[in-house]
Tab-separated table of C-alpha atoms and ligand atoms in Angstrom:
chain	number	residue	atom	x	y	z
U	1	UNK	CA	-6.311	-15.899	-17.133
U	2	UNK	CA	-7.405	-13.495	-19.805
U	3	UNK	CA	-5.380	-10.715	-20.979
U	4	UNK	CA	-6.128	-7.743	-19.236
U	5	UNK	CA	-5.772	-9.491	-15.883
U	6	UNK	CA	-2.248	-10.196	-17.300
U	7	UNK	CA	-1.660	-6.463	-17.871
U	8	UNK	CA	-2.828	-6.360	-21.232
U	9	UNK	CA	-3.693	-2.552	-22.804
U	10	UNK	CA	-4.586	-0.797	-25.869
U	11	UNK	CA	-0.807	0.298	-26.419
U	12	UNK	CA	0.480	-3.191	-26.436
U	13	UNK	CA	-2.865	-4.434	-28.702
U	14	UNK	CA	-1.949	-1.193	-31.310
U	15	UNK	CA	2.155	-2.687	-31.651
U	16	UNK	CA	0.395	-6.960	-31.589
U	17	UNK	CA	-1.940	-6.243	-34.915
U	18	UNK	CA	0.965	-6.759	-37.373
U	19	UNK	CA	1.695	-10.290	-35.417
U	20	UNK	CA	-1.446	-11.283	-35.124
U	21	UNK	CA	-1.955	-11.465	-38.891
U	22	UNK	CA	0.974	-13.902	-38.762
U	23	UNK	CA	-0.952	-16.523	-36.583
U	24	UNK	CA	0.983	-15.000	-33.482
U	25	UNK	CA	-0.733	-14.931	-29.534
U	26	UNK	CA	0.246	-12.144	-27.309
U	27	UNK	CA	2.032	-13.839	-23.935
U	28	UNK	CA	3.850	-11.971	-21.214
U	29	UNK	CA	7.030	-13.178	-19.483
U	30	UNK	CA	7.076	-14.366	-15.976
U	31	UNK	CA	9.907	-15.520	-15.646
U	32	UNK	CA	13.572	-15.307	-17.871
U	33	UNK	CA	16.422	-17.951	-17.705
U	34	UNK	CA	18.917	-17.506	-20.597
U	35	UNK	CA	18.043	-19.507	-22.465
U	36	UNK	CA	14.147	-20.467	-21.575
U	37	UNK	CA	11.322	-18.556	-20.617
U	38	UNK	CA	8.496	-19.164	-18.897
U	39	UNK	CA	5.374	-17.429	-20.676
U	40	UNK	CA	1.466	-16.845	-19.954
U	41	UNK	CA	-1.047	-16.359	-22.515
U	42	UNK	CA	-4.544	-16.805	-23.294
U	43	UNK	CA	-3.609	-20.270	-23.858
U	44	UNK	CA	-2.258	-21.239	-20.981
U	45	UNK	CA	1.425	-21.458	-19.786
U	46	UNK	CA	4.218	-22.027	-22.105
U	47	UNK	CA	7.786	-22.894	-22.100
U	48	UNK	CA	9.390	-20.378	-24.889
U	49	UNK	CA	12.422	-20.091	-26.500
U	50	UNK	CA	13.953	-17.338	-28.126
U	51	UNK	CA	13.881	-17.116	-32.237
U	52	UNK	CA	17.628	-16.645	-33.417
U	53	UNK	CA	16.432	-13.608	-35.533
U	54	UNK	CA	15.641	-11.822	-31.818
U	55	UNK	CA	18.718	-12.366	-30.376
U	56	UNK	CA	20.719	-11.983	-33.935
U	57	UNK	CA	19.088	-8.348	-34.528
U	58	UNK	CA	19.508	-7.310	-30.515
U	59	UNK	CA	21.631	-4.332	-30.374
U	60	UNK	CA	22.366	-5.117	-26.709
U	61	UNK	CA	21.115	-7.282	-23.746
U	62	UNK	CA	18.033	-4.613	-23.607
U	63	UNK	CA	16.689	-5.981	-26.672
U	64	UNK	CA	15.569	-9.610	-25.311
U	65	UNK	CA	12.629	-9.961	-23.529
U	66	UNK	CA	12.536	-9.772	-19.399
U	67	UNK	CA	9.996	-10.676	-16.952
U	68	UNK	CA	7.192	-8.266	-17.361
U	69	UNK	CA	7.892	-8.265	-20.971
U	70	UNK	CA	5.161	-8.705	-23.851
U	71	UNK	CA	5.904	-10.989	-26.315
U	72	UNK	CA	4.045	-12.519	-29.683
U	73	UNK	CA	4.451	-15.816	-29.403
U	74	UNK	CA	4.254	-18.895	-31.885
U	75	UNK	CA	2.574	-21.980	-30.574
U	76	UNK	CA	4.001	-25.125	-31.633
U	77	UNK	CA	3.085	-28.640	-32.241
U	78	UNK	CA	5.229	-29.938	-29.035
U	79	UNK	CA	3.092	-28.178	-26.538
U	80	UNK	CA	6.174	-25.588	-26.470
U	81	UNK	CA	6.523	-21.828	-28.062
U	82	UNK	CA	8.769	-19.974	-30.053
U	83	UNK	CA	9.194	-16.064	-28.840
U	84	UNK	CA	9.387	-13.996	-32.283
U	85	UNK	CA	8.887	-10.815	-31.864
U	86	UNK	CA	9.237	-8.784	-28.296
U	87	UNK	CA	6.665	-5.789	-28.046
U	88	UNK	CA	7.913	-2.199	-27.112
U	89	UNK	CA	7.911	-1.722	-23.397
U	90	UNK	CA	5.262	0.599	-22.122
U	91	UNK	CA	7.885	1.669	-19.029
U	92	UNK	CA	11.351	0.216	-18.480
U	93	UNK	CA	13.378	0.469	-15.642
U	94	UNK	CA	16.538	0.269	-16.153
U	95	UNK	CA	19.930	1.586	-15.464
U	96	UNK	CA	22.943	3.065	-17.568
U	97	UNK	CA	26.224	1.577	-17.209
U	98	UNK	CA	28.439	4.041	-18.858
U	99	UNK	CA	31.333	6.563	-17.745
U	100	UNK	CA	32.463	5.424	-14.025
U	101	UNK	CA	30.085	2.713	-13.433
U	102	UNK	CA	30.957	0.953	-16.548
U	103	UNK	CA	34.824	1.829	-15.412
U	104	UNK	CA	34.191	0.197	-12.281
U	105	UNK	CA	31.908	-2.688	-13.002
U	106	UNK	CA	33.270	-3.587	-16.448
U	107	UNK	CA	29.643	-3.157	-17.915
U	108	UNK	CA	28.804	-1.329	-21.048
U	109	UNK	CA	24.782	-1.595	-21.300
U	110	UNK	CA	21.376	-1.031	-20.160
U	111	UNK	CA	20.819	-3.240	-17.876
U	112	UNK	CA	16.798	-3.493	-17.537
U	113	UNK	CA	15.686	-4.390	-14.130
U	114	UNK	CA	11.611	-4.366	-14.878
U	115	UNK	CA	9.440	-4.122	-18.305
U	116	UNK	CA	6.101	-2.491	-18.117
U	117	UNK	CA	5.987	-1.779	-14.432
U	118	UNK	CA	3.345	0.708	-13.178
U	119	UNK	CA	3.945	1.081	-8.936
U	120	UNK	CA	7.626	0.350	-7.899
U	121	UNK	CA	7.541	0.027	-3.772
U	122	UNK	CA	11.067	1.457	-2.805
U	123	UNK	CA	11.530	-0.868	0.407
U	124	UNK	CA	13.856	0.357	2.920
U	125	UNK	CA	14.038	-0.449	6.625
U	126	UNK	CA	13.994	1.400	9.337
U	127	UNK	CA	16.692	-0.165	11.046
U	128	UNK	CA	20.233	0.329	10.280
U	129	UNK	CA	19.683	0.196	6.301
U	130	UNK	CA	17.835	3.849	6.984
U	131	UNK	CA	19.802	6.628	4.627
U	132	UNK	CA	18.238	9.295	3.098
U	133	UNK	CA	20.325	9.826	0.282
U	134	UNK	CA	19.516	6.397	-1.108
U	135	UNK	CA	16.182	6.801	-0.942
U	136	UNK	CA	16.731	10.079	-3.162
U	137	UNK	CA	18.706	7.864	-5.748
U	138	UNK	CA	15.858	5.218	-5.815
U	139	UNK	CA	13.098	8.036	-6.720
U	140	UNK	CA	15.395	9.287	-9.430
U	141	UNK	CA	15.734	5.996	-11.366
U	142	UNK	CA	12.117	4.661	-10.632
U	143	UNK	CA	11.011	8.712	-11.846
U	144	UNK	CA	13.467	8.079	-15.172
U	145	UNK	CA	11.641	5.276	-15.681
U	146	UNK	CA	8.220	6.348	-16.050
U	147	UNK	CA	6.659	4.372	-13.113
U	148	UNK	CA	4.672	5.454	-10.343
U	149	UNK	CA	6.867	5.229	-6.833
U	150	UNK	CA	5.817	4.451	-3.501
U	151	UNK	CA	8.049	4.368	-0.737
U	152	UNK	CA	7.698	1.529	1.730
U	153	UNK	CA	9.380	2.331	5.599
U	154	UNK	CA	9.238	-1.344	6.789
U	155	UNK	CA	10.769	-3.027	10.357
U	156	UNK	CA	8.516	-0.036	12.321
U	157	UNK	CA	8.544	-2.481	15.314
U	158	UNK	CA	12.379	-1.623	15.105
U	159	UNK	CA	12.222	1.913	15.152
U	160	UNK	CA	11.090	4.963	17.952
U	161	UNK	CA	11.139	7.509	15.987
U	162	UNK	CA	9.331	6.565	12.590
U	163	UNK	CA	7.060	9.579	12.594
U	164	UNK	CA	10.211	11.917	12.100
U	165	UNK	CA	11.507	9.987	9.491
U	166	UNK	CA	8.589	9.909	7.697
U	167	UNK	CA	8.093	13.939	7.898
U	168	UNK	CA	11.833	13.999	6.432
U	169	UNK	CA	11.005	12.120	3.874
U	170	UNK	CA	7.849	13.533	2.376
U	171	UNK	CA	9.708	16.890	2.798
U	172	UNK	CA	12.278	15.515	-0.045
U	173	UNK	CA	9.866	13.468	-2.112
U	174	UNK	CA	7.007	15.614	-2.544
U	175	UNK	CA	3.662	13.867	-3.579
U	176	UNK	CA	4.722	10.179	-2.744
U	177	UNK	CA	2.618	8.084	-0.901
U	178	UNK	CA	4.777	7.147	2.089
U	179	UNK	CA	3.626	3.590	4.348
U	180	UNK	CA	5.283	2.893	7.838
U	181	UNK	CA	4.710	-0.812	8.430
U	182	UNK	CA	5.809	-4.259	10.012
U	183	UNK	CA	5.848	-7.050	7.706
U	184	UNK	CA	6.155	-9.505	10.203
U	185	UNK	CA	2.946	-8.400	12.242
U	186	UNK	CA	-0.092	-8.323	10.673
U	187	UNK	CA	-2.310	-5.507	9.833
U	188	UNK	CA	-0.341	-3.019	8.525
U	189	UNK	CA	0.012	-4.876	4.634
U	190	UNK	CA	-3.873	-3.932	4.914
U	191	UNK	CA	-2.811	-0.483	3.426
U	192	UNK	CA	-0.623	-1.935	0.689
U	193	UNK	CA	-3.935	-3.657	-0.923
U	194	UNK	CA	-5.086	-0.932	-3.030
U	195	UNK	CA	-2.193	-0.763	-5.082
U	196	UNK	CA	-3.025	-3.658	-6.228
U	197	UNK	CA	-5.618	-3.211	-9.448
U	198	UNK	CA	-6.419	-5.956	-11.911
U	199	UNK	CA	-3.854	-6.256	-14.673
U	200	UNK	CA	-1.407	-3.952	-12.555
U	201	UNK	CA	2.061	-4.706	-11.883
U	202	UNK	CA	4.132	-3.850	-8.951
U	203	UNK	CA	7.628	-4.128	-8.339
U	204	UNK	CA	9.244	-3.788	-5.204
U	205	UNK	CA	13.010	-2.523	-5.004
U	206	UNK	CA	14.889	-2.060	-2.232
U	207	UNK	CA	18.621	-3.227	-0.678
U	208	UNK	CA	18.922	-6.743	0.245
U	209	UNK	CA	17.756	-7.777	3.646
U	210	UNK	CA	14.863	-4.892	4.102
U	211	UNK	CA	11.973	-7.377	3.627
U	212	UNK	CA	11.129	-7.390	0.036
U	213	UNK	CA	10.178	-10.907	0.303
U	214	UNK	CA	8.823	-11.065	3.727
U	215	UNK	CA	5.937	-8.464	2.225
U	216	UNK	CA	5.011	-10.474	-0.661
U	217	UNK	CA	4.514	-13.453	1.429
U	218	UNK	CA	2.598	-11.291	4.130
U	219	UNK	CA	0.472	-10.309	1.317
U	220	UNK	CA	-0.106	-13.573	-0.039
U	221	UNK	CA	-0.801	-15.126	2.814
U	222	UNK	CA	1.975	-17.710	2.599
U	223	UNK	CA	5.543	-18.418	2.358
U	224	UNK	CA	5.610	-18.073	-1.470
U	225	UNK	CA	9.077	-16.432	-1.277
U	226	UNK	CA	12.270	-17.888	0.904
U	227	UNK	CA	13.147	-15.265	2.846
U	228	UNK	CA	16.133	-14.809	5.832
U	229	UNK	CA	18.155	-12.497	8.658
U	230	UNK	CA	20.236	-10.349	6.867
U	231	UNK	CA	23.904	-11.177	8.477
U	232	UNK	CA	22.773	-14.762	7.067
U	233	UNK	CA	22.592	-13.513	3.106
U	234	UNK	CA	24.948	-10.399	3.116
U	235	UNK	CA	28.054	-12.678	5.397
U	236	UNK	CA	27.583	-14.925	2.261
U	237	UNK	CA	27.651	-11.806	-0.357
U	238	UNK	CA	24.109	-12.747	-1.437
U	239	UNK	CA	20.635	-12.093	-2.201
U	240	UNK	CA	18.057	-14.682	-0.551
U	241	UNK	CA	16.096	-13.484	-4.077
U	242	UNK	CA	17.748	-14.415	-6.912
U	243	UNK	CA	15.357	-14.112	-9.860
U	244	UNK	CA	12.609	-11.869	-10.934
U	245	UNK	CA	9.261	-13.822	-11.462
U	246	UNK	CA	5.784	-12.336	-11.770
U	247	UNK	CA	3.185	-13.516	-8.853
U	248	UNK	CA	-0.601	-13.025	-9.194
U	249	UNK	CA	-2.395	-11.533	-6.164
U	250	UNK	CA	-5.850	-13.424	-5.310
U	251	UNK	CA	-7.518	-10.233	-6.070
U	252	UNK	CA	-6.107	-9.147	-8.804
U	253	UNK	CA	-2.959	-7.451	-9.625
U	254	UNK	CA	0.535	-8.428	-10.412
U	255	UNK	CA	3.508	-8.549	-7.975
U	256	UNK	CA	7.424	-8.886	-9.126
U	257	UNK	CA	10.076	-9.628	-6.036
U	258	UNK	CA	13.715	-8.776	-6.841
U	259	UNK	CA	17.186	-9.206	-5.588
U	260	UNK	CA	18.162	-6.815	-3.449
U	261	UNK	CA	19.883	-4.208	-5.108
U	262	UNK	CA	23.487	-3.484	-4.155
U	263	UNK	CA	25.114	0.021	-3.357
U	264	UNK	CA	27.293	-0.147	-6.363
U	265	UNK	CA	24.231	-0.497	-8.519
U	266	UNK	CA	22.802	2.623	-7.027
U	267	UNK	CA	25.743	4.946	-7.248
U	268	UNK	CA	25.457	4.348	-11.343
U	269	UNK	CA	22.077	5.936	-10.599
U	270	UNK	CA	24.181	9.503	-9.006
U	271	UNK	CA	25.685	9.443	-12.176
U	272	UNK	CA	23.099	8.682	-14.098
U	273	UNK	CA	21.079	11.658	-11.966
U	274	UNK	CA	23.969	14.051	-13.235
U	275	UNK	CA	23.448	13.158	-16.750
U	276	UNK	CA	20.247	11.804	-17.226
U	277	UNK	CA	18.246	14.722	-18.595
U	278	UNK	CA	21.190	16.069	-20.822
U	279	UNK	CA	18.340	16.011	-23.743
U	280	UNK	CA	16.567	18.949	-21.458
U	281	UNK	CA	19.596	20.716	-20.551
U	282	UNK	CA	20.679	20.846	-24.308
U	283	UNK	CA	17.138	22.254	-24.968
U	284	UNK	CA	17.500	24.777	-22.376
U	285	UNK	CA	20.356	26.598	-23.670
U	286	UNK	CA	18.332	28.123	-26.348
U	287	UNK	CA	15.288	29.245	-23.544
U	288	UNK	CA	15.064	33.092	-23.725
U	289	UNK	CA	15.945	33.431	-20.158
U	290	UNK	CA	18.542	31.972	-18.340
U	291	UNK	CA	16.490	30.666	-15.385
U	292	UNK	CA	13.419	29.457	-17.752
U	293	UNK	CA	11.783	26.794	-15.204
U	294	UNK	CA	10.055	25.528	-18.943
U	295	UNK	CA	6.390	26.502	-17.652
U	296	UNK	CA	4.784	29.651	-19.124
U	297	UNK	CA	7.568	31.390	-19.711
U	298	UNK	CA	7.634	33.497	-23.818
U	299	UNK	CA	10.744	31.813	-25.778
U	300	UNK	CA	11.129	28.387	-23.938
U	301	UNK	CA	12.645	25.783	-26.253
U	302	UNK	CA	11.471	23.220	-24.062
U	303	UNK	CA	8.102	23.721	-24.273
U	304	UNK	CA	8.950	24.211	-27.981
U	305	UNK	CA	9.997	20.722	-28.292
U	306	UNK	CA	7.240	18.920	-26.315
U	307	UNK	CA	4.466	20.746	-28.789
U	308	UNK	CA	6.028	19.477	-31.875
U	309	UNK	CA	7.261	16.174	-30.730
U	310	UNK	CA	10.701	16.209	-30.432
U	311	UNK	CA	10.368	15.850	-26.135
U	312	UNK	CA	8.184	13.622	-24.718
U	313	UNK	CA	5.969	15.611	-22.494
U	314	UNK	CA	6.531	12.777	-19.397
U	315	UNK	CA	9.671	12.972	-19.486
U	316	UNK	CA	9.338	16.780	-18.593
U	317	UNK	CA	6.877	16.001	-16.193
U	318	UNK	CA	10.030	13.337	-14.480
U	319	UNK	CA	12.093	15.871	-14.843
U	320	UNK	CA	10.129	18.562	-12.952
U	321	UNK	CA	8.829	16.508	-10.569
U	322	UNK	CA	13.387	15.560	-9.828
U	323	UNK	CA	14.363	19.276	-9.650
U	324	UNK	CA	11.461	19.479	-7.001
U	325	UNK	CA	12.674	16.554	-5.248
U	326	UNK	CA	15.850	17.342	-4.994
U	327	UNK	CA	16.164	21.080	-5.554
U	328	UNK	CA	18.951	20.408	-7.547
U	329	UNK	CA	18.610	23.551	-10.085
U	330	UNK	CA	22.303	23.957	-9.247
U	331	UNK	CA	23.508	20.664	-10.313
U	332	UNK	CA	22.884	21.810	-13.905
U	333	UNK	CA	26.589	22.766	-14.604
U	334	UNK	CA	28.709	20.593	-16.017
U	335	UNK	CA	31.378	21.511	-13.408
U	336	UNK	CA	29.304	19.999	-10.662
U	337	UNK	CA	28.464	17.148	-12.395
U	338	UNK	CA	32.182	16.603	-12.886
U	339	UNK	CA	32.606	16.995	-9.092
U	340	UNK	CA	29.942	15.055	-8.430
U	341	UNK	CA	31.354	12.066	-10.696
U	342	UNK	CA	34.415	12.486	-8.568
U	343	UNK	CA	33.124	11.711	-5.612
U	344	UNK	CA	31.572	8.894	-5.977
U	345	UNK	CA	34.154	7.099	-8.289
U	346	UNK	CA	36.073	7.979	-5.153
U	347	UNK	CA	33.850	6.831	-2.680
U	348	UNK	CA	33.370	3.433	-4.625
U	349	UNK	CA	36.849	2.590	-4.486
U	350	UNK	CA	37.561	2.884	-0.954
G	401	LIG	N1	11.982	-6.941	12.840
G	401	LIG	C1	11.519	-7.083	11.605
G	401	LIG	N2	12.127	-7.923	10.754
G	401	LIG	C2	11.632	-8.056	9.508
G	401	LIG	C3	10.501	-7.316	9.080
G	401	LIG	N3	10.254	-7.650	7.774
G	401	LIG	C4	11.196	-8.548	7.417
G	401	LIG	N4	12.021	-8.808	8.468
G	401	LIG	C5	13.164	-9.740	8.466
G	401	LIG	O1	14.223	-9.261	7.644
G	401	LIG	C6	14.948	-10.350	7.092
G	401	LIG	C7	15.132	-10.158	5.590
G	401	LIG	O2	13.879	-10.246	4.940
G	401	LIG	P1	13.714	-10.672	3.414
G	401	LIG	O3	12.243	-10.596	3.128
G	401	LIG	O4	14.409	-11.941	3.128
G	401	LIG	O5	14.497	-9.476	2.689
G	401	LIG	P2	14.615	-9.157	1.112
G	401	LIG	O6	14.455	-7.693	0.957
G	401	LIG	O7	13.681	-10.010	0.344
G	401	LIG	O8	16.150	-9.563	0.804
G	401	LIG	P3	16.811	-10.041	-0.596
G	401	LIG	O9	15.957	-11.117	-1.170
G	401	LIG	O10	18.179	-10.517	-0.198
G	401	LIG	O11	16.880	-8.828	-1.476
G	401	LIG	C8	14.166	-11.608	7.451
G	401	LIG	O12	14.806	-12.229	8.545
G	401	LIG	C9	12.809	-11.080	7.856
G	401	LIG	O13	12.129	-11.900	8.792
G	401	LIG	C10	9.860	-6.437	10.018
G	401	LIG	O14	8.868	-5.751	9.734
G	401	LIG	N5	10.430	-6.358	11.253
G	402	LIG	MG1	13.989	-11.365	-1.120
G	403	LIG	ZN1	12.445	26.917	-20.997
C-alpha cells in the first residue's frame, strides 16, 4: 500500500521532514488498544508501541495517537515498531467534556472519536431512532470538527413517508448531501460509492443499532463487521461495535465503523453547541454594529482576526455554515445558554 492510498498529504509530509532525518517512516494507525497499536506503513504492517516520552509529555488522553492517526514510526530489529512522535491531526473529531457533561459523566477531557477524517456519514434510521434534534447535534460536532458531513437515512424499507423526512431535513441542514437507503437490499449503497476517493477516509457515526455496520459490510461485499437486532445489543447496554479500526475499500478509499454513540454523549455536544464558538462571540463584541453577520460589513473584528491570523478562516466558515443550520443568532446570549445548560442537565437526570 503506498502512502497516499493510506491518506497520505502534503500537510502531514511538511510536519514528517524533521523525523525523517532521524531514520523515522511515516505509518498511520488502524487500530488502538492501550497499550498496542496496530500500524500501516510503506513497509508493511507493524505492531507499535508507544515511546514513554509520548505518553510522559501528553497533556491529556488527546495527545496519544488514535485510529486514523499519523505517526513516525521507528522500525526495530524484532520485526516490531516503536511510535515516537504522533503528527498533528489534519481534522479531529472530538468532543468536550467540561461543565455538565463532565458533572455528569465524571470526565474531564477531549475525548477524540476520529483523527484526520474527511466525510463523516451521520447514520440514523428511519424507524423509531428518527429525531430531528439529534441529527442537528450530530452536524454541529462533525461541522466543529472540520469534516465534511453526509447524512445517511437508512431502514427506508421501514418507513412510508421518507420523502417528507428528507425535505425536513435538508430544510435544517442546508447544503448536505442527504441518501435514503436500505442496507439490507441491494442497490441503494450504489450511491454511497463516490465518497469513496483513494486515500480518503470516512467515518460513519450514528446511535447504536441504525446499521453502521450492516453498510460497511453491504459495501464490502461481505460480513467484515458482526452486526445484530437492536433489542439484542441495547437489552444488554451494548454496542455490537466495540472498536474503531480502519477498513480499505477495493477501490480505494478508507472506511472507519464505530460504536454507536450514546444519547449522553450527544447532549455534551448541546453544550458544547452553546459554547463552542465563544472565541467568535468574544470577537464580536468589538464589531461596529451590533448585528455584524462578519461578511462585508466596515469595522468587523472578525474579519479583522481571520486577515491577520488570529481566527482561522474555517472555523468561520463552521461557524456560518451552524448559525444557518440552526438559525440560532439568538442563542448568542449568555442567558440562553444558561437556560439551555439547564435543560439538559435536567433532562439527563431524569
Ligand atoms: N429493516 C432494516 N434493518 C436493517 C437495515 N440496516 C440494518 N438493519 C438491521 O439493524 C440491526 C442493527 O444493525 P448494525 O449494523 O449492527 O447497527 P450498528 O449501527 O452497527 O450498531 P452498533 O455497532 O451497536 O453501533 C441489524 O439487525 C441489521 O440487520 C435496513 O436497511 N433495514
Ligand atoms: Mg456496528
Ligand atoms: Zn463582525
Amino acid at each position: 500500500m503506498t502512502l497516499e492510498e493510506l491518506g497520505w498529504s502534503p500537510f502531514f509530509a511538511e510536519h514528517f521532514k524533521s523525523h525523517r532525518d532521524k531514520g523515522l517512516v511515516p505509518g498511520r494507525v488502524l487500530l488502538a488498544h492501550k497499550s498496542e497499536l496496530q500500524v500501516f506503513s510503506e513497509k508493511g504492517n507493524f505492531t507499535a508501541k508507544i515511546a514513554g516520552k509520548i505518553r510522559y509529555n501528553a497533556e491529556s488522553n488527546s495527545n496519544l495517537p488514535v485510529t486514523g492517526d499519523w505517526v513516525a514510526l521507528r522500525l526495530l530489529p524484532d520485526g516490531s515498531a516503536l511510535i515516537e512522535a504522533l503528527l498533528p491531526r489534519k481534522i479531529t473529531v472530538s468532543r468536550l467534556t467540561t461543565g455538565f457533561r463532565k458533572k455528569l459523566v465524571g470526565q474531564n477531557e477531549v475525548q477524540v472519536l476520529g483523527a484526520n477524517i474527511d466525510v463523516i456519514f451521520i447514520v440514523t434510521g428511519l424507524d423509531r431512532d428518527y429525531n430531528l434534534r439529534r441529527l442537528e447535534r450530530y452536524l454541529t460536532l462533525v461541522y466543529n470538527s472540520g469534516a465534511s458531513p453526509v447524512i445517511i437515512l437508512n431502514k427506508k424499507d421501514l418507513c412510508d413517508d421518507y420523502e417528507e423526512k428528507i425535505l425536513e431535513i435538508e430544510s435544517i441542514a442546508i447544503g448536505v448531501p442527504v441518501h435514503a437507503i436500505t442496507a439490507r437490499g441491494d442497490d441503494d449503497l450504489q450511491e454511497l460509492l463516490p465518497y469513496f476517493k483513494k486515500g480518503h477516509t470516512v467515518s460513519l457515526l450514528g446511535s447504536s443499532g441504525v446499521g453502521k455496520s450492516t453498510i460497511i459490510n453491504k459495501l464490502l461485499g461481505f460480513e467484515r463487521q458482526k452486526t445484530n437486532p437492536i433489542s439484542e445489543a441495547v437489552n444488554k447496554g451494548q454496542h455490537t461495535t466495540s472498536n474503531r479500526e480502519l477498513i480499505f475499500m477495493p477501490e480505494g478509499g478508507i472506511i472507519v465503523d464505530n460504536p454507536g454513540m450514546r444519547e449522553i454523549d450527544l447532549l455534551a455536544d448541546d453544550e458544547d453547541v452553546a459554547g463552542a464558538f465563544q472565541d467568535i462571540d468574544d470577537l464580536a463584541q468589538h464589531c461596529r454594529f451590533n448585528d455584524c453577520r462578519h461578511d462585508s460589513e466596515p469595522g468587523c473584528a472578525v474579519k479583522q482576526a481571520v486577515d491577520n491570523g488570529e481566527l482561522d478562516a474555517e472555523r468561520l466558515r463552521n461557524f456560518k455554515k451552524m448559525q444557518q443550520n440552526n438559525g440560532r443568532d439568538n442563542r448568542r446570549s449568555g442567558a440562553f445558554r444558561a437556560e439551555e445548560q439547564e435543560k439538559w442537565y435536567r433532562k439527563a437526570r431524569r
